[in-house]
mmCIF file of C-alpha atoms and ligand atoms in Angstrom:
data_model
loop_
_atom_site.group_PDB
_atom_site.id
_atom_site.type_symbol
_atom_site.label_atom_id
_atom_site.label_comp_id
_atom_site.label_asym_id
_atom_site.label_seq_id
_atom_site.Cartn_x
_atom_site.Cartn_y
_atom_site.Cartn_z
ATOM 1 C CA MET A 1 259.224 86.859 105.736
ATOM 2 C CA ALA A 2 256.793 88.307 108.263
ATOM 3 C CA ASN A 3 259.711 87.919 110.665
ATOM 4 C CA VAL A 4 261.733 90.664 109.068
ATOM 5 C CA PHE A 5 258.857 93.083 109.317
ATOM 6 C CA GLU A 6 258.229 92.207 112.920
ATOM 7 C CA LYS A 7 261.928 92.525 113.637
ATOM 8 C CA VAL A 8 261.939 96.086 112.282
ATOM 9 C CA GLY A 9 259.009 96.943 114.563
ATOM 10 C CA GLU A 10 260.635 95.308 117.595
ATOM 11 C CA ILE A 11 264.025 96.906 117.135
ATOM 12 C CA LYS A 12 262.457 100.289 116.485
ATOM 13 C CA GLU A 13 260.410 100.026 119.700
ATOM 14 C CA ARG A 14 263.471 98.954 121.670
ATOM 15 C CA ILE A 15 265.578 101.838 120.398
ATOM 16 C CA ILE A 16 262.813 104.399 120.993
ATOM 17 C CA LYS A 17 262.334 103.077 124.531
ATOM 18 C CA ALA A 18 266.078 103.320 125.198
ATOM 19 C CA ILE A 19 266.016 106.864 123.869
ATOM 20 C CA ASN A 20 263.062 107.814 126.058
ATOM 21 C CA ASP A 21 264.659 106.220 129.112
ATOM 22 C CA ALA A 22 267.923 108.156 128.754
ATOM 23 C CA LYS A 23 268.480 110.130 131.943
ATOM 24 C CA ASP A 24 270.987 112.601 130.533
ATOM 25 C CA LEU A 25 272.784 113.618 127.366
ATOM 26 C CA ASN A 26 275.599 111.104 127.936
ATOM 27 C CA ALA A 27 273.139 108.227 128.180
ATOM 28 C CA LEU A 28 271.427 109.451 125.003
ATOM 29 C CA LYS A 29 274.744 109.612 123.189
ATOM 30 C CA LEU A 30 275.481 106.061 124.267
ATOM 31 C CA VAL A 31 272.156 104.825 122.836
ATOM 32 C CA GLN A 32 272.921 106.600 119.603
ATOM 33 C CA GLU A 33 276.416 105.135 119.386
ATOM 34 C CA THR A 34 275.421 101.547 120.154
ATOM 35 C CA GLU A 35 272.089 101.310 118.365
ATOM 36 C CA LEU A 36 272.683 103.422 115.310
ATOM 37 C CA ASN A 37 276.280 102.795 114.232
ATOM 38 C CA LYS A 38 276.964 101.220 110.838
ATOM 39 C CA LYS A 39 277.236 97.747 112.317
ATOM 40 C CA SER A 40 274.226 98.078 114.606
ATOM 41 C CA GLU A 41 271.379 95.632 114.531
ATOM 42 C CA PHE A 42 269.037 98.273 113.125
ATOM 43 C CA ASN A 43 271.309 99.226 110.240
ATOM 44 C CA GLY A 44 271.984 95.519 109.650
ATOM 45 C CA LEU A 45 268.279 95.055 108.908
ATOM 46 C CA MET A 46 268.719 96.827 105.580
ATOM 47 C CA SER A 47 270.600 93.813 104.213
ATOM 48 C CA HIS A 48 267.310 91.829 104.306
ATOM 49 C CA ILE A 49 265.990 93.916 101.450
ATOM 50 C CA ARG A 50 267.870 91.670 99.103
ATOM 51 C CA GLU A 51 265.814 88.704 100.251
ATOM 52 C CA LEU A 52 262.533 90.461 99.380
ATOM 53 C CA LEU A 53 260.719 90.821 96.091
ATOM 54 C CA GLY A 54 258.272 93.232 94.487
ATOM 55 C CA GLU A 55 255.790 94.887 96.763
ATOM 56 C CA GLU A 56 257.360 93.400 99.829
ATOM 57 C CA LYS A 57 260.656 95.029 98.918
ATOM 58 C CA VAL A 58 258.913 98.406 98.575
ATOM 59 C CA LYS A 59 256.977 97.899 101.807
ATOM 60 C CA PHE A 60 260.119 96.918 103.700
ATOM 61 C CA GLY A 61 261.947 99.961 102.358
ATOM 62 C CA GLN A 62 259.088 102.209 103.463
ATOM 63 C CA MET A 63 258.972 100.549 106.860
ATOM 64 C CA MET A 64 262.696 101.022 107.379
ATOM 65 C CA ASN A 65 262.384 104.673 106.359
ATOM 66 C CA GLU A 66 259.504 105.225 108.726
ATOM 67 C CA ALA A 67 261.360 103.456 111.533
ATOM 68 C CA ARG A 68 264.447 105.610 110.908
ATOM 69 C CA SER A 69 262.369 108.796 110.918
ATOM 70 C CA ALA A 70 260.575 107.767 114.095
ATOM 71 C CA ILE A 71 263.922 107.026 115.785
ATOM 72 C CA GLN A 72 265.410 110.336 114.576
ATOM 73 C CA ALA A 73 262.334 112.212 115.784
ATOM 74 C CA ALA A 74 262.529 110.524 119.206
ATOM 75 C CA LEU A 75 266.241 111.340 119.379
ATOM 76 C CA ALA A 76 265.693 114.990 118.502
ATOM 77 C CA LYS A 77 262.854 115.311 120.966
ATOM 78 C CA LYS A 78 264.835 113.711 123.778
ATOM 79 C CA ASP A 79 267.902 115.759 122.965
ATOM 80 C CA GLU A 80 265.899 118.975 123.211
ATOM 81 C CA GLU A 81 264.218 117.840 126.426
ATOM 82 C CA LEU A 82 267.530 116.968 128.097
ATOM 83 C CA ASN A 83 269.146 120.198 126.956
ATOM 84 C CA ASN A 84 266.259 122.205 128.380
ATOM 85 C CA LYS A 85 266.525 120.283 131.625
ATOM 86 C CA LEU A 86 270.218 121.112 131.812
ATOM 87 C CA ILE A 87 269.566 124.829 131.284
ATOM 88 C CA GLU A 88 266.877 124.821 133.956
ATOM 89 C CA GLN A 89 269.202 123.092 136.425
ATOM 90 C CA LYS A 90 271.920 125.611 135.672
ATOM 91 C CA LEU A 91 269.545 128.541 136.103
ATOM 92 C CA ALA A 92 268.247 127.138 139.372
ATOM 93 C CA SER A 93 271.727 126.543 140.782
ATOM 94 C CA GLU A 94 273.052 129.948 139.720
ATOM 95 C CA LYS A 95 270.014 131.934 140.788
ATOM 96 C CA ILE A 96 270.661 134.781 143.239
ATOM 97 C CA ASP A 97 267.952 134.821 145.821
ATOM 98 C CA ILE A 98 267.467 138.514 146.444
ATOM 99 C CA THR A 99 265.002 137.765 149.219
ATOM 100 C CA LEU A 100 267.873 136.525 151.437
ATOM 101 C CA PRO A 101 268.446 138.865 154.383
ATOM 102 C CA GLY A 102 271.700 140.834 154.107
ATOM 103 C CA TYR A 103 274.564 140.722 156.576
ATOM 104 C CA ASN A 104 273.752 142.464 159.802
ATOM 105 C CA PHE A 105 276.247 144.990 161.091
ATOM 106 C CA LYS A 106 275.907 145.787 164.751
ATOM 107 C CA VAL A 107 275.574 149.533 165.098
ATOM 108 C CA GLY A 108 276.155 151.126 168.482
ATOM 109 C CA GLY A 109 274.534 154.286 169.754
ATOM 110 C CA ILE A 110 275.992 157.756 170.013
ATOM 111 C CA ASN A 111 277.396 158.626 173.423
ATOM 112 C CA PRO A 112 274.810 160.828 175.184
ATOM 113 C CA PHE A 113 277.645 163.292 175.888
ATOM 114 C CA GLN A 114 277.862 163.946 172.138
ATOM 115 C CA LEU A 115 274.068 163.901 171.693
ATOM 116 C CA ILE A 116 273.723 166.725 174.213
ATOM 117 C CA ILE A 117 276.530 168.757 172.604
ATOM 118 C CA ASP A 118 274.769 168.382 169.251
ATOM 119 C CA GLU A 119 271.431 169.422 170.686
ATOM 120 C CA ILE A 120 272.812 172.476 172.515
ATOM 121 C CA THR A 121 274.779 173.431 169.398
ATOM 122 C CA ASP A 122 271.657 173.189 167.225
ATOM 123 C CA ILE A 123 269.725 175.503 169.534
ATOM 124 C CA PHE A 124 272.438 178.174 169.626
ATOM 125 C CA VAL A 125 273.296 177.923 165.939
ATOM 126 C CA SER A 126 269.595 178.553 165.226
ATOM 127 C CA MET A 127 270.004 181.787 167.214
ATOM 128 C CA GLY A 128 272.972 182.830 165.070
ATOM 129 C CA TYR A 129 275.864 181.705 167.289
ATOM 130 C CA GLU A 130 279.220 180.558 165.887
ATOM 131 C CA VAL A 131 280.837 177.396 167.245
ATOM 132 C CA LYS A 132 284.458 177.731 168.425
ATOM 133 C CA GLU A 133 286.743 175.156 169.928
ATOM 134 C CA GLY A 134 289.487 175.884 172.418
ATOM 135 C CA PRO A 135 292.574 173.853 173.387
ATOM 136 C CA ASP A 136 292.373 171.191 176.137
ATOM 137 C CA VAL A 137 295.833 172.212 177.343
ATOM 138 C CA GLU A 138 295.729 175.836 178.425
ATOM 139 C CA THR A 139 298.159 178.312 179.856
ATOM 140 C CA ASP A 140 297.684 179.585 183.401
ATOM 141 C CA TYR A 141 297.348 182.981 181.745
ATOM 142 C CA PHE A 142 294.254 182.101 179.713
ATOM 143 C CA ASN A 143 292.666 179.660 182.179
ATOM 144 C CA PHE A 144 292.954 182.037 185.181
ATOM 145 C CA GLU A 145 294.554 185.460 184.615
ATOM 146 C CA ARG A 146 292.425 186.454 181.628
ATOM 147 C CA MET A 147 289.353 185.229 183.517
ATOM 148 C CA ASN A 148 290.063 187.740 186.280
ATOM 149 C CA ILE A 149 291.472 185.055 188.580
ATOM 150 C CA PRO A 150 294.997 186.280 189.420
ATOM 151 C CA ALA A 151 297.562 184.160 191.291
ATOM 152 C CA ASN A 152 296.519 183.607 194.927
ATOM 153 C CA HIS A 153 292.870 184.357 194.134
ATOM 154 C CA PRO A 154 290.719 182.074 196.351
ATOM 155 C CA ALA A 155 288.674 180.944 193.294
ATOM 156 C CA ARG A 156 291.724 178.951 192.189
ATOM 157 C CA GLU A 157 291.220 176.686 195.183
ATOM 158 C CA MET A 158 288.057 175.177 193.667
ATOM 159 C CA GLN A 159 289.701 174.561 190.322
ATOM 160 C CA ASP A 160 292.839 172.579 190.999
ATOM 161 C CA SER A 161 293.964 170.808 187.863
ATOM 162 C CA PHE A 162 296.525 168.570 186.215
ATOM 163 C CA TYR A 163 299.608 170.623 185.407
ATOM 164 C CA ILE A 164 301.677 169.838 182.318
ATOM 165 C CA THR A 165 304.345 172.406 183.284
ATOM 166 C CA PRO A 166 304.202 174.991 186.110
ATOM 167 C CA THR A 167 302.393 177.354 183.681
ATOM 168 C CA THR A 168 300.374 174.963 181.468
ATOM 169 C CA LEU A 169 297.510 172.812 182.631
ATOM 170 C CA LEU A 170 294.492 170.828 181.459
ATOM 171 C CA ARG A 171 291.874 173.601 181.376
ATOM 172 C CA THR A 172 289.535 173.630 184.359
ATOM 173 C CA HIS A 173 286.652 175.243 182.466
ATOM 174 C CA THR A 174 285.743 176.321 178.945
ATOM 175 C CA SER A 175 285.711 180.011 179.990
ATOM 176 C CA PRO A 176 289.199 180.754 178.552
ATOM 177 C CA ALA A 177 287.520 180.297 175.159
ATOM 178 C CA GLN A 178 286.010 183.737 175.875
ATOM 179 C CA ALA A 179 289.454 185.343 175.941
ATOM 180 C CA HIS A 180 290.532 183.501 172.766
ATOM 181 C CA ALA A 181 287.383 184.653 170.978
ATOM 182 C CA MET A 182 287.897 188.282 172.055
ATOM 183 C CA ASP A 183 291.561 188.165 170.927
ATOM 184 C CA GLU A 184 290.496 186.770 167.586
ATOM 185 C CA LYS A 185 287.644 189.218 166.962
ATOM 186 C CA SER A 186 289.725 192.152 168.271
ATOM 187 C CA GLY A 187 287.065 194.733 168.987
ATOM 188 C CA GLN A 188 284.286 193.293 166.784
ATOM 189 C CA PRO A 189 280.953 191.995 168.172
ATOM 190 C CA ILE A 190 280.966 188.342 169.281
ATOM 191 C CA LYS A 191 278.344 185.603 169.520
ATOM 192 C CA ILE A 192 279.927 182.215 170.110
ATOM 193 C CA ILE A 193 279.561 178.950 171.947
ATOM 194 C CA CYS A 194 282.458 176.655 172.758
ATOM 195 C CA PRO A 195 281.708 173.036 173.680
ATOM 196 C CA GLY A 196 284.582 171.002 175.084
ATOM 197 C CA LYS A 197 286.305 169.002 177.770
ATOM 198 C CA CYS A 198 287.410 170.279 181.182
ATOM 199 C CA PHE A 199 289.508 168.679 183.888
ATOM 200 C CA ARG A 200 289.763 169.059 187.647
ATOM 201 C CA ARG A 201 291.471 167.237 190.454
ATOM 202 C CA ASP A 202 288.202 166.074 191.957
ATOM 203 C CA ASP A 203 287.649 162.772 193.650
ATOM 204 C CA ASP A 204 285.316 160.871 191.330
ATOM 205 C CA ASP A 205 281.856 160.031 192.675
ATOM 206 C CA VAL A 206 278.332 159.871 191.232
ATOM 207 C CA THR A 207 278.270 163.598 190.472
ATOM 208 C CA HIS A 208 281.991 164.364 190.066
ATOM 209 C CA SER A 209 284.433 163.246 187.433
ATOM 210 C CA HIS A 210 288.032 164.425 186.912
ATOM 211 C CA GLN A 211 287.003 164.940 183.282
ATOM 212 C CA PHE A 212 283.728 166.513 182.232
ATOM 213 C CA GLY A 213 282.243 168.702 179.534
ATOM 214 C CA GLN A 214 281.001 172.263 179.365
ATOM 215 C CA VAL A 215 279.484 174.502 176.743
ATOM 216 C CA GLU A 216 280.657 178.074 177.136
ATOM 217 C CA GLY A 217 278.713 180.936 175.621
ATOM 218 C CA LEU A 218 279.755 184.538 175.008
ATOM 219 C CA VAL A 219 277.959 187.493 173.490
ATOM 220 C CA VAL A 220 279.731 190.863 173.269
ATOM 221 C CA GLY A 221 278.428 193.979 171.583
ATOM 222 C CA LYS A 222 277.168 197.490 172.139
ATOM 223 C CA GLY A 223 274.166 197.714 174.466
ATOM 224 C CA ILE A 224 274.073 194.028 175.492
ATOM 225 C CA ASN A 225 272.225 193.875 178.824
ATOM 226 C CA PHE A 226 270.997 191.490 181.470
ATOM 227 C CA GLY A 227 267.609 191.259 179.737
ATOM 228 C CA ASN A 228 269.361 189.712 176.721
ATOM 229 C CA LEU A 229 271.051 187.167 178.991
ATOM 230 C CA LYS A 230 267.778 186.279 180.671
ATOM 231 C CA ALA A 231 265.787 185.932 177.453
ATOM 232 C CA THR A 232 268.498 183.868 175.774
ATOM 233 C CA LEU A 233 268.908 181.432 178.648
ATOM 234 C CA GLU A 234 265.175 181.072 179.218
ATOM 235 C CA LEU A 235 264.687 180.277 175.544
ATOM 236 C CA PHE A 236 267.569 177.795 175.573
ATOM 237 C CA LEU A 237 266.409 176.014 178.728
ATOM 238 C CA ARG A 238 262.814 175.699 177.550
ATOM 239 C CA LYS A 239 263.955 174.293 174.204
ATOM 240 C CA MET A 240 266.208 171.858 176.025
ATOM 241 C CA PHE A 241 263.922 170.792 178.865
ATOM 242 C CA GLY A 242 260.393 171.609 177.695
ATOM 243 C CA GLU A 243 258.178 174.661 177.286
ATOM 244 C CA LYS A 244 256.567 174.250 180.711
ATOM 245 C CA ARG A 245 259.877 174.544 182.584
ATOM 246 C CA GLU A 246 260.108 177.428 185.018
ATOM 247 C CA VAL A 247 263.472 179.186 184.981
ATOM 248 C CA ARG A 248 264.873 180.866 188.109
ATOM 249 C CA PHE A 249 267.836 183.232 188.392
ATOM 250 C CA ARG A 250 269.747 183.449 191.694
ATOM 251 C CA GLY A 251 272.502 185.919 192.495
ATOM 252 C CA SER A 252 275.923 184.253 192.644
ATOM 253 C CA TYR A 253 279.617 184.960 192.261
ATOM 254 C CA PHE A 254 282.106 184.250 189.485
ATOM 255 C CA PRO A 255 285.324 186.272 189.161
ATOM 256 C CA PHE A 256 284.808 186.822 185.417
ATOM 257 C CA THR A 257 281.211 188.143 185.554
ATOM 258 C CA GLU A 258 279.482 190.993 187.370
ATOM 259 C CA PRO A 259 276.682 190.591 188.256
ATOM 260 C CA SER A 260 276.742 186.794 188.314
ATOM 261 C CA VAL A 261 273.852 184.366 188.521
ATOM 262 C CA GLU A 262 273.169 180.711 188.869
ATOM 263 C CA VAL A 263 270.223 179.495 186.841
ATOM 264 C CA ASP A 264 267.817 176.797 187.981
ATOM 265 C CA ILE A 265 264.968 175.012 186.208
ATOM 266 C CA SER A 266 261.850 173.657 187.912
ATOM 267 C CA CYS A 267 262.278 170.000 188.827
ATOM 268 C CA MET A 268 261.024 167.615 186.112
ATOM 269 C CA GLU A 269 260.049 165.009 188.705
ATOM 270 C CA CYS A 270 257.812 167.112 190.981
ATOM 271 C CA HIS A 271 257.275 170.261 188.871
ATOM 272 C CA GLY A 272 258.380 172.583 191.670
ATOM 273 C CA LYS A 273 256.672 170.929 194.638
ATOM 274 C CA GLY A 274 259.815 169.463 196.161
ATOM 275 C CA CYS A 275 261.060 165.846 195.989
ATOM 276 C CA PRO A 276 264.272 163.842 196.574
ATOM 277 C CA THR A 277 265.540 164.620 193.013
ATOM 278 C CA CYS A 278 265.578 168.375 193.729
ATOM 279 C CA LYS A 279 266.412 167.845 197.425
ATOM 280 C CA GLY A 280 263.053 169.338 198.371
ATOM 281 C CA THR A 281 263.715 172.719 196.725
ATOM 282 C CA GLY A 282 261.538 172.270 193.622
ATOM 283 C CA PHE A 283 264.420 173.533 191.456
ATOM 284 C CA ILE A 284 267.578 172.066 189.923
ATOM 285 C CA GLU A 285 270.704 174.138 189.271
ATOM 286 C CA ILE A 286 271.660 173.977 185.645
ATOM 287 C CA LEU A 287 274.213 176.648 184.735
ATOM 288 C CA GLY A 288 276.286 179.673 185.726
ATOM 289 C CA ALA A 289 276.122 182.984 183.900
ATOM 290 C CA GLY A 290 276.609 186.718 184.209
ATOM 291 C CA MET A 291 277.531 189.997 182.563
ATOM 292 C CA VAL A 292 281.145 189.908 181.376
ATOM 293 C CA HIS A 293 283.341 191.583 184.022
ATOM 294 C CA PRO A 294 284.786 194.958 182.891
ATOM 295 C CA ASN A 295 288.286 193.670 183.738
ATOM 296 C CA VAL A 296 287.830 190.731 181.332
ATOM 297 C CA LEU A 297 286.669 193.094 178.577
ATOM 298 C CA LYS A 298 289.574 195.457 179.243
ATOM 299 C CA MET A 299 292.205 192.688 179.227
ATOM 300 C CA SER A 300 290.783 191.594 175.847
ATOM 301 C CA GLY A 301 290.956 195.035 174.281
ATOM 302 C CA TYR A 302 287.253 195.891 174.543
ATOM 303 C CA ASP A 303 286.396 199.244 176.169
ATOM 304 C CA PRO A 304 283.844 198.449 178.923
ATOM 305 C CA ASN A 305 282.369 201.940 178.526
ATOM 306 C CA GLU A 306 281.460 201.101 174.959
ATOM 307 C CA TYR A 307 280.999 197.340 174.986
ATOM 308 C CA SER A 308 279.188 194.961 177.282
ATOM 309 C CA GLY A 309 278.429 191.285 177.096
ATOM 310 C CA PHE A 310 277.080 188.223 178.802
ATOM 311 C CA ALA A 311 278.535 184.765 179.277
ATOM 312 C CA PHE A 312 277.355 181.404 180.493
ATOM 313 C CA GLY A 313 278.711 177.956 181.181
ATOM 314 C CA VAL A 314 276.626 174.787 181.199
ATOM 315 C CA GLY A 315 277.740 171.326 182.301
ATOM 316 C CA ILE A 316 277.160 168.752 179.552
ATOM 317 C CA GLU A 317 276.890 165.660 181.754
ATOM 318 C CA ARG A 318 274.566 167.493 184.122
ATOM 319 C CA VAL A 319 272.192 168.239 181.263
ATOM 320 C CA ALA A 320 272.507 164.653 179.976
ATOM 321 C CA MET A 321 271.850 163.201 183.435
ATOM 322 C CA LEU A 322 268.689 165.264 183.821
ATOM 323 C CA ARG A 323 267.506 164.640 180.280
ATOM 324 C CA TYR A 324 268.051 160.869 180.324
ATOM 325 C CA GLY A 325 267.740 160.093 184.024
ATOM 326 C CA VAL A 326 271.347 158.894 184.370
ATOM 327 C CA ASP A 327 272.287 158.471 188.029
ATOM 328 C CA ASP A 328 276.097 158.266 187.834
ATOM 329 C CA ILE A 329 278.362 160.662 185.890
ATOM 330 C CA ARG A 330 281.066 157.989 185.598
ATOM 331 C CA LYS A 331 278.871 156.011 183.183
ATOM 332 C CA PHE A 332 279.693 158.517 180.432
ATOM 333 C CA TYR A 333 283.340 157.506 180.562
ATOM 334 C CA GLN A 334 283.258 153.762 181.100
ATOM 335 C CA ASN A 335 282.653 152.830 177.458
ATOM 336 C CA ASP A 336 280.081 150.243 178.456
ATOM 337 C CA VAL A 337 278.229 149.360 175.253
ATOM 338 C CA ARG A 338 275.107 148.389 177.226
ATOM 339 C CA PHE A 339 274.923 152.010 178.432
ATOM 340 C CA ILE A 340 275.806 153.749 175.162
ATOM 341 C CA GLU A 341 273.518 151.573 173.028
ATOM 342 C CA GLN A 342 270.449 152.959 174.743
ATOM 343 C CA PHE A 343 270.889 156.346 173.129
ATOM 344 C CA THR A 344 270.182 157.141 169.506
ATOM 345 C CA ARG A 345 269.691 160.361 167.673
ATOM 346 C CA LYS A 346 266.033 161.345 167.430
HETATM 347 N N1 DAH B 1 283.433 178.605 184.297
HETATM 348 C C1 DAH B 1 282.452 178.348 185.316
HETATM 349 C C2 DAH B 1 282.772 177.047 186.025
HETATM 350 O O1 DAH B 1 283.422 176.220 185.465
HETATM 351 C C3 DAH B 1 281.073 178.273 184.722
HETATM 352 C C4 DAH B 1 280.592 179.631 184.267
HETATM 353 C C5 DAH B 1 279.908 180.475 185.135
HETATM 354 C C6 DAH B 1 280.872 180.073 183.001
HETATM 355 C C7 DAH B 1 279.488 181.713 184.764
HETATM 356 C C8 DAH B 1 280.444 181.353 182.600
HETATM 357 C C9 DAH B 1 279.752 182.168 183.507
HETATM 358 O O2 DAH B 1 280.689 181.820 181.367
HETATM 359 O O3 DAH B 1 279.335 183.377 183.117
HETATM 360 O O4 DAH B 1 282.308 176.838 187.107
#
């Protein structure tokens, strides 16, 4: 009868090994179905109890119970192990790796034309100026007449433009913004700048473009004098080009100002000694300015005996070229990413 006892031990070991070897829950289920069904070899062993007597019968019963418990325990343990493994695999496969670098969007730079407008605007806004914008398409009346440049005036020669109709044109300068501002404020004090585009029938070369930008400035009030003009422009130019810059005023002529000046800054390359950048003069011309002409005030409804003012016009590309060392004005308009990318806001 020792056989029956051995058999129980053997079968138990075999089943437990099969359980432990199961690679996944399906394999485990298969072991359970084949080895532990009603007709399985293990369950068949119970029939031997009839062949045993007395103590042996009891011992066999105990052995079968122990074997069943051991098998159940192995099954439960394996089942838990495989379930845990499955959860771990799921977690690993569904994990979001937040250390992955994000998508890279290529960001271009801001066109230096705009950077300079923003910088000039910041300086004047900090001095209490309002920002106005004028139309790109102007009437002859505003572009010339109101700027004290009547028909047949020789100053028109330098500012040929693109005409939309015989009396409307792409504005040749931002100065007509002065007349618009005076019309709008009708007799009240004014302190404005107007940045914008201008157009002229120039042949394009490294310093000329048929389209370019200017920032116009106008201050009108009671008792405004040339000292105010000088202090304002010196402050602006030193903020723009550095505290050490020397600023020089030269007498000049513009139809809409009297007296008129051209303003130069000391050359940033040679600091006034003279070099190819400043053509040996030590200075670089930067803007035009002057006291608003009495005719311009009168045409705009301001009494020149009561009111006075100053105005200035600065070329945006010229400032940008000097600030960034750009050698060709056409680069601002060619939309070449390699050029634009080099500039970013500070
Ligand atoms: N409008 C002038 C031009 O385009 C620039 C200018 C000069 C503007 C003197 C002004 C000024 O306001 O006072 O050449």
